[in-house]
JSON list of C-alpha atoms in Angstrom, two decimals:
[
{"chain": "A", "resi": 1, "resn": "GLU", "atom": "CA", "xyz": [0.03, -0.01, -0.01]},
{"chain": "A", "resi": 2, "resn": "ARG", "atom": "CA", "xyz": [2.89, 2.38, 0.80]},
{"chain": "A", "resi": 3, "resn": "ALA", "atom": "CA", "xyz": [4.59, 1.83, -2.64]},
{"chain": "A", "resi": 4, "resn": "LYS", "atom": "CA", "xyz": [1.30, 2.21, -4.28]},
{"chain": "A", "resi": 5, "resn": "LYS", "atom": "CA", "xyz": [0.68, 5.54, -2.54]},
{"chain": "A", "resi": 6, "resn": "LEU", "atom": "CA", "xyz": [4.32, 6.72, -3.62]},
{"chain": "A", "resi": 7, "resn": "GLN", "atom": "CA", "xyz": [3.43, 5.30, -7.16]},
{"chain": "A", "resi": 8, "resn": "ILE", "atom": "CA", "xyz": [6.48, 2.86, -7.01]},
{"chain": "A", "resi": 9, "resn": "PRO", "atom": "CA", "xyz": [5.96, -0.48, -9.19]},
{"chain": "A", "resi": 10, "resn": "CYS", "atom": "CA", "xyz": [5.36, -3.35, -6.74]},
{"chain": "A", "resi": 11, "resn": "PHE", "atom": "CA", "xyz": [3.98, -6.77, -6.50]},
{"chain": "A", "resi": 12, "resn": "VAL", "atom": "CA", "xyz": [3.24, -9.41, -3.99]},
{"chain": "A", "resi": 13, "resn": "PHE", "atom": "CA", "xyz": [4.68, -13.18, -4.65]},
{"chain": "A", "resi": 14, "resn": "ASP", "atom": "CA", "xyz": [4.82, -16.50, -2.93]},
{"chain": "A", "resi": 15, "resn": "LYS", "atom": "CA", "xyz": [7.62, -19.13, -3.19]},
{"chain": "A", "resi": 16, "resn": "ILE", "atom": "CA", "xyz": [5.89, -20.90, -6.09]},
{"chain": "A", "resi": 17, "resn": "ALA", "atom": "CA", "xyz": [6.00, -17.57, -8.26]},
{"chain": "A", "resi": 18, "resn": "LEU", "atom": "CA", "xyz": [9.75, -17.03, -6.91]},
{"chain": "A", "resi": 19, "resn": "ASN", "atom": "CA", "xyz": [10.79, -20.41, -8.01]},
{"chain": "A", "resi": 20, "resn": "GLU", "atom": "CA", "xyz": [8.96, -20.90, -11.11]},
{"chain": "A", "resi": 21, "resn": "GLY", "atom": "CA", "xyz": [9.77, -17.70, -12.94]},
{"chain": "A", "resi": 22, "resn": "GLY", "atom": "CA", "xyz": [6.98, -15.60, -11.93]},
{"chain": "A", "resi": 23, "resn": "VAL", "atom": "CA", "xyz": [8.97, -13.18, -10.10]},
{"chain": "A", "resi": 24, "resn": "LEU", "atom": "CA", "xyz": [11.65, -12.73, -12.80]},
{"chain": "A", "resi": 25, "resn": "GLU", "atom": "CA", "xyz": [8.89, -11.96, -15.20]},
{"chain": "A", "resi": 26, "resn": "GLU", "atom": "CA", "xyz": [7.66, -9.11, -12.98]},
{"chain": "A", "resi": 27, "resn": "ILE", "atom": "CA", "xyz": [11.04, -7.71, -12.33]},
{"chain": "A", "resi": 28, "resn": "GLN", "atom": "CA", "xyz": [11.88, -7.64, -16.02]},
{"chain": "A", "resi": 29, "resn": "LYS", "atom": "CA", "xyz": [8.64, -5.50, -16.45]},
{"chain": "A", "resi": 30, "resn": "ILE", "atom": "CA", "xyz": [10.32, -2.99, -13.87]},
{"chain": "A", "resi": 31, "resn": "LYS", "atom": "CA", "xyz": [13.76, -2.99, -15.44]},
{"chain": "A", "resi": 32, "resn": "PRO", "atom": "CA", "xyz": [15.46, -2.34, -12.22]},
{"chain": "A", "resi": 33, "resn": "ASP", "atom": "CA", "xyz": [19.18, -0.87, -11.96]},
{"chain": "A", "resi": 34, "resn": "LEU", "atom": "CA", "xyz": [19.33, -2.60, -8.48]},
{"chain": "A", "resi": 35, "resn": "ILE", "atom": "CA", "xyz": [17.60, -5.21, -6.52]},
{"chain": "A", "resi": 36, "resn": "VAL", "atom": "CA", "xyz": [17.60, -4.62, -2.75]},
{"chain": "A", "resi": 37, "resn": "LEU", "atom": "CA", "xyz": [16.46, -7.57, -0.89]},
{"chain": "A", "resi": 38, "resn": "ALA", "atom": "CA", "xyz": [16.37, -5.83, 2.58]},
{"chain": "A", "resi": 39, "resn": "GLY", "atom": "CA", "xyz": [16.49, -9.14, 4.69]},
{"chain": "A", "resi": 40, "resn": "PHE", "atom": "CA", "xyz": [14.85, -11.29, 2.41]},
{"chain": "A", "resi": 41, "resn": "LEU", "atom": "CA", "xyz": [15.12, -14.72, 3.86]},
{"chain": "A", "resi": 42, "resn": "TRP", "atom": "CA", "xyz": [14.31, -17.27, 0.88]},
{"chain": "A", "resi": 43, "resn": "MET", "atom": "CA", "xyz": [17.08, -18.53, -1.22]},
{"chain": "A", "resi": 44, "resn": "PHE", "atom": "CA", "xyz": [17.02, -16.14, -4.27]},
{"chain": "A", "resi": 45, "resn": "PRO", "atom": "CA", "xyz": [16.66, -17.90, -7.59]},
{"chain": "A", "resi": 46, "resn": "ALA", "atom": "CA", "xyz": [19.96, -18.52, -9.41]},
{"chain": "A", "resi": 47, "resn": "ALA", "atom": "CA", "xyz": [17.77, -17.33, -12.69]},
{"chain": "A", "resi": 48, "resn": "ILE", "atom": "CA", "xyz": [17.20, -13.93, -11.20]},
{"chain": "A", "resi": 49, "resn": "ILE", "atom": "CA", "xyz": [20.77, -13.57, -10.00]},
{"chain": "A", "resi": 50, "resn": "ALA", "atom": "CA", "xyz": [22.29, -14.44, -13.44]},
{"chain": "A", "resi": 51, "resn": "HIS", "atom": "CA", "xyz": [19.70, -12.31, -15.22]},
{"chain": "A", "resi": 52, "resn": "TYR", "atom": "CA", "xyz": [20.89, -9.29, -12.97]},
{"chain": "A", "resi": 53, "resn": "PRO", "atom": "CA", "xyz": [24.57, -9.92, -12.39]},
{"chain": "A", "resi": 54, "resn": "ASN", "atom": "CA", "xyz": [26.12, -7.50, -9.78]},
{"chain": "A", "resi": 55, "resn": "LYS", "atom": "CA", "xyz": [22.68, -5.88, -9.15]},
{"chain": "A", "resi": 56, "resn": "VAL", "atom": "CA", "xyz": [21.27, -7.90, -6.37]},
{"chain": "A", "resi": 57, "resn": "VAL", "atom": "CA", "xyz": [22.14, -7.06, -2.68]},
{"chain": "A", "resi": 58, "resn": "ASN", "atom": "CA", "xyz": [20.85, -8.13, 0.69]},
{"chain": "A", "resi": 59, "resn": "ILE", "atom": "CA", "xyz": [21.59, -7.12, 4.25]},
{"chain": "A", "resi": 60, "resn": "HIS", "atom": "CA", "xyz": [22.70, -9.43, 7.04]},
{"chain": "A", "resi": 61, "resn": "PRO", "atom": "CA", "xyz": [22.67, -8.60, 10.96]},
{"chain": "A", "resi": 62, "resn": "ALA", "atom": "CA", "xyz": [26.23, -9.72, 11.69]},
{"chain": "A", "resi": 63, "resn": "LEU", "atom": "CA", "xyz": [29.69, -9.39, 10.29]},
{"chain": "A", "resi": 64, "resn": "LEU", "atom": "CA", "xyz": [29.94, -11.92, 7.49]},
{"chain": "A", "resi": 65, "resn": "PRO", "atom": "CA", "xyz": [31.41, -14.22, 7.03]},
{"chain": "A", "resi": 66, "resn": "ASN", "atom": "CA", "xyz": [30.99, -14.95, 10.62]},
{"chain": "A", "resi": 67, "resn": "TYR", "atom": "CA", "xyz": [27.19, -15.95, 11.79]},
{"chain": "A", "resi": 68, "resn": "GLY", "atom": "CA", "xyz": [25.85, -16.49, 8.14]},
{"chain": "A", "resi": 69, "resn": "GLY", "atom": "CA", "xyz": [24.52, -19.18, 6.21]},
{"chain": "A", "resi": 70, "resn": "LYS", "atom": "CA", "xyz": [21.29, -21.15, 6.30]},
{"chain": "A", "resi": 71, "resn": "GLY", "atom": "CA", "xyz": [19.39, -20.71, 9.53]},
{"chain": "A", "resi": 72, "resn": "MET", "atom": "CA", "xyz": [21.46, -17.67, 10.78]},
{"chain": "A", "resi": 73, "resn": "TYR", "atom": "CA", "xyz": [18.79, -14.94, 10.69]},
{"chain": "A", "resi": 74, "resn": "GLY", "atom": "CA", "xyz": [17.08, -12.88, 13.32]},
{"chain": "A", "resi": 75, "resn": "MET", "atom": "CA", "xyz": [17.29, -13.99, 17.01]},
{"chain": "A", "resi": 76, "resn": "ASN", "atom": "CA", "xyz": [19.72, -17.09, 15.83]},
{"chain": "A", "resi": 77, "resn": "VAL", "atom": "CA", "xyz": [22.27, -14.57, 14.90]},
{"chain": "A", "resi": 78, "resn": "HIS", "atom": "CA", "xyz": [22.27, -12.50, 18.11]},
{"chain": "A", "resi": 79, "resn": "THR", "atom": "CA", "xyz": [21.96, -15.48, 20.37]},
{"chain": "A", "resi": 80, "resn": "ALA", "atom": "CA", "xyz": [25.18, -16.96, 18.71]},
{"chain": "A", "resi": 81, "resn": "VAL", "atom": "CA", "xyz": [27.00, -13.74, 18.97]},
{"chain": "A", "resi": 82, "resn": "ILE", "atom": "CA", "xyz": [26.42, -13.52, 22.72]},
{"chain": "A", "resi": 83, "resn": "ALA", "atom": "CA", "xyz": [27.08, -17.08, 23.36]},
{"chain": "A", "resi": 84, "resn": "ALA", "atom": "CA", "xyz": [30.41, -16.57, 21.36]},
{"chain": "A", "resi": 85, "resn": "HIS", "atom": "CA", "xyz": [31.13, -13.61, 23.75]},
{"chain": "A", "resi": 86, "resn": "GLU", "atom": "CA", "xyz": [31.96, -11.24, 20.84]},
{"chain": "A", "resi": 87, "resn": "LYS", "atom": "CA", "xyz": [32.62, -7.71, 21.74]},
{"chain": "A", "resi": 88, "resn": "GLU", "atom": "CA", "xyz": [31.20, -6.46, 18.53]},
{"chain": "A", "resi": 89, "resn": "THR", "atom": "CA", "xyz": [28.86, -7.50, 15.64]},
{"chain": "A", "resi": 90, "resn": "GLY", "atom": "CA", "xyz": [27.56, -5.41, 12.88]},
{"chain": "A", "resi": 91, "resn": "VAL", "atom": "CA", "xyz": [25.67, -5.34, 9.59]},
{"chain": "A", "resi": 92, "resn": "THR", "atom": "CA", "xyz": [26.96, -6.58, 6.33]},
{"chain": "A", "resi": 93, "resn": "ILE", "atom": "CA", "xyz": [25.35, -5.49, 3.05]},
{"chain": "A", "resi": 94, "resn": "HIS", "atom": "CA", "xyz": [26.35, -8.43, 0.44]},
{"chain": "A", "resi": 95, "resn": "ARG", "atom": "CA", "xyz": [25.95, -9.20, -3.14]},
{"chain": "A", "resi": 96, "resn": "VAL", "atom": "CA", "xyz": [23.50, -12.26, -3.30]},
{"chain": "A", "resi": 97, "resn": "SER", "atom": "CA", "xyz": [24.81, -15.53, -4.63]},
{"chain": "A", "resi": 98, "resn": "ALA", "atom": "CA", "xyz": [23.73, -19.05, -5.04]},
{"chain": "A", "resi": 99, "resn": "GLU", "atom": "CA", "xyz": [24.44, -19.74, -1.43]},
{"chain": "A", "resi": 100, "resn": "TYR", "atom": "CA", "xyz": [22.96, -18.07, 1.90]},
{"chain": "A", "resi": 101, "resn": "ASP", "atom": "CA", "xyz": [25.34, -15.09, 2.94]},
{"chain": "A", "resi": 102, "resn": "SER", "atom": "CA", "xyz": [28.19, -15.94, 0.74]},
{"chain": "A", "resi": 103, "resn": "GLY", "atom": "CA", "xyz": [28.23, -13.19, -1.86]},
{"chain": "A", "resi": 104, "resn": "GLU", "atom": "CA", "xyz": [30.79, -10.41, -2.10]},
{"chain": "A", "resi": 105, "resn": "ILE", "atom": "CA", "xyz": [30.81, -8.18, 0.98]},
{"chain": "A", "resi": 106, "resn": "VAL", "atom": "CA", "xyz": [29.75, -4.79, -0.32]},
{"chain": "A", "resi": 107, "resn": "ALA", "atom": "CA", "xyz": [30.05, -2.97, 3.07]},
{"chain": "A", "resi": 108, "resn": "GLN", "atom": "CA", "xyz": [29.97, -3.55, 6.84]},
{"chain": "A", "resi": 109, "resn": "THR", "atom": "CA", "xyz": [29.71, -1.46, 9.91]},
{"chain": "A", "resi": 110, "resn": "THR", "atom": "CA", "xyz": [30.34, -2.45, 13.56]},
{"chain": "A", "resi": 111, "resn": "VAL", "atom": "CA", "xyz": [27.87, -2.49, 16.52]},
{"chain": "A", "resi": 112, "resn": "PRO", "atom": "CA", "xyz": [29.17, -3.05, 20.12]},
{"chain": "A", "resi": 113, "resn": "VAL", "atom": "CA", "xyz": [27.95, -6.01, 22.11]},
{"chain": "A", "resi": 114, "resn": "LEU", "atom": "CA", "xyz": [27.66, -4.86, 25.55]},
{"chain": "A", "resi": 115, "resn": "GLU", "atom": "CA", "xyz": [28.04, -6.98, 28.69]},
{"chain": "A", "resi": 116, "resn": "LYS", "atom": "CA", "xyz": [24.43, -7.01, 29.78]},
{"chain": "A", "resi": 117, "resn": "ASP", "atom": "CA", "xyz": [23.14, -7.61, 26.34]},
{"chain": "A", "resi": 118, "resn": "THR", "atom": "CA", "xyz": [20.30, -10.15, 25.77]},
{"chain": "A", "resi": 119, "resn": "PRO", "atom": "CA", "xyz": [19.67, -11.38, 22.17]},
{"chain": "A", "resi": 120, "resn": "GLU", "atom": "CA", "xyz": [16.76, -9.05, 22.22]},
{"chain": "A", "resi": 121, "resn": "ILE", "atom": "CA", "xyz": [18.41, -5.90, 23.33]},
{"chain": "A", "resi": 122, "resn": "LEU", "atom": "CA", "xyz": [21.19, -6.51, 20.76]},
{"chain": "A", "resi": 123, "resn": "ALA", "atom": "CA", "xyz": [18.78, -7.28, 18.03]},
{"chain": "A", "resi": 124, "resn": "ALA", "atom": "CA", "xyz": [17.17, -3.83, 18.48]},
{"chain": "A", "resi": 125, "resn": "ARG", "atom": "CA", "xyz": [20.50, -2.11, 18.35]},
{"chain": "A", "resi": 126, "resn": "VAL", "atom": "CA", "xyz": [21.63, -3.95, 15.19]},
{"chain": "A", "resi": 127, "resn": "LEU", "atom": "CA", "xyz": [18.12, -3.33, 13.63]},
{"chain": "A", "resi": 128, "resn": "ASP", "atom": "CA", "xyz": [18.49, 0.38, 14.29]},
{"chain": "A", "resi": 129, "resn": "ARG", "atom": "CA", "xyz": [21.97, 0.58, 12.68]},
{"chain": "A", "resi": 130, "resn": "GLU", "atom": "CA", "xyz": [20.44, -1.79, 9.80]},
{"chain": "A", "resi": 131, "resn": "HIS", "atom": "CA", "xyz": [18.02, 0.76, 8.91]},
{"chain": "A", "resi": 132, "resn": "GLU", "atom": "CA", "xyz": [20.50, 3.50, 8.79]},
{"chain": "A", "resi": 133, "resn": "PHE", "atom": "CA", "xyz": [23.35, 1.68, 7.15]},
{"chain": "A", "resi": 134, "resn": "LEU", "atom": "CA", "xyz": [21.13, 0.30, 4.36]},
{"chain": "A", "resi": 135, "resn": "VAL", "atom": "CA", "xyz": [20.18, 3.76, 3.51]},
{"chain": "A", "resi": 136, "resn": "GLU", "atom": "CA", "xyz": [23.97, 4.85, 3.46]},
{"chain": "A", "resi": 137, "resn": "VAL", "atom": "CA", "xyz": [25.19, 2.08, 1.34]},
{"chain": "A", "resi": 138, "resn": "ILE", "atom": "CA", "xyz": [22.14, 2.10, -1.25]},
{"chain": "A", "resi": 139, "resn": "SER", "atom": "CA", "xyz": [22.87, 5.95, -1.64]},
{"chain": "A", "resi": 140, "resn": "ASP", "atom": "CA", "xyz": [26.64, 5.16, -2.27]},
{"chain": "A", "resi": 141, "resn": "ILE", "atom": "CA", "xyz": [25.99, 2.61, -4.78]},
{"chain": "A", "resi": 142, "resn": "VAL", "atom": "CA", "xyz": [23.29, 4.85, -6.56]},
{"chain": "A", "resi": 143, "resn": "GLU", "atom": "CA", "xyz": [25.73, 7.70, -6.65]},
{"chain": "A", "resi": 144, "resn": "GLY", "atom": "CA", "xyz": [28.57, 5.47, -7.83]},
{"chain": "A", "resi": 145, "resn": "LYS", "atom": "CA", "xyz": [30.76, 5.67, -4.89]},
{"chain": "A", "resi": 146, "resn": "ILE", "atom": "CA", "xyz": [30.36, 1.88, -4.51]},
{"chain": "A", "resi": 147, "resn": "ILE", "atom": "CA", "xyz": [30.66, -0.41, -7.45]},
{"chain": "A", "resi": 148, "resn": "LEU", "atom": "CA", "xyz": [29.06, -3.63, -7.36]},
{"chain": "A", "resi": 149, "resn": "GLY", "atom": "CA", "xyz": [31.03, -6.77, -8.60]},
{"chain": "A", "resi": 150, "resn": "LYS", "atom": "CA", "xyz": [34.75, -7.38, -9.11]}
]
């Protein structure tokens, strides 16, 4: 509804449409310069990644390559960071590849892990930084300060 009010092209889809080509068809109609998944949890299809090389990014609530991969999302990440007694965690913006959280790291920023943090408290602090950092990095990509792909 928000996108529609701002006259931004949008569509809703399910896993079937994602995996059977319907999403690729819809994306092709929009002709994007960049696809920002913003915390997308499903495996993104290789066909879309191949069609838009170096143009698909996602955000992860930790400093990859640590605390990434299948099952490492949300509270699972923050619980693991605290259990490992890390002094800092952070946010990673990365290119999307055929494996969870394994694409090229585009940018990272750190967030301190405080002695009395619970996973919930840490998650809130990381999320606040995610919201800021995603806008900063996408702005840098759009302005040409960050070039995707090697």
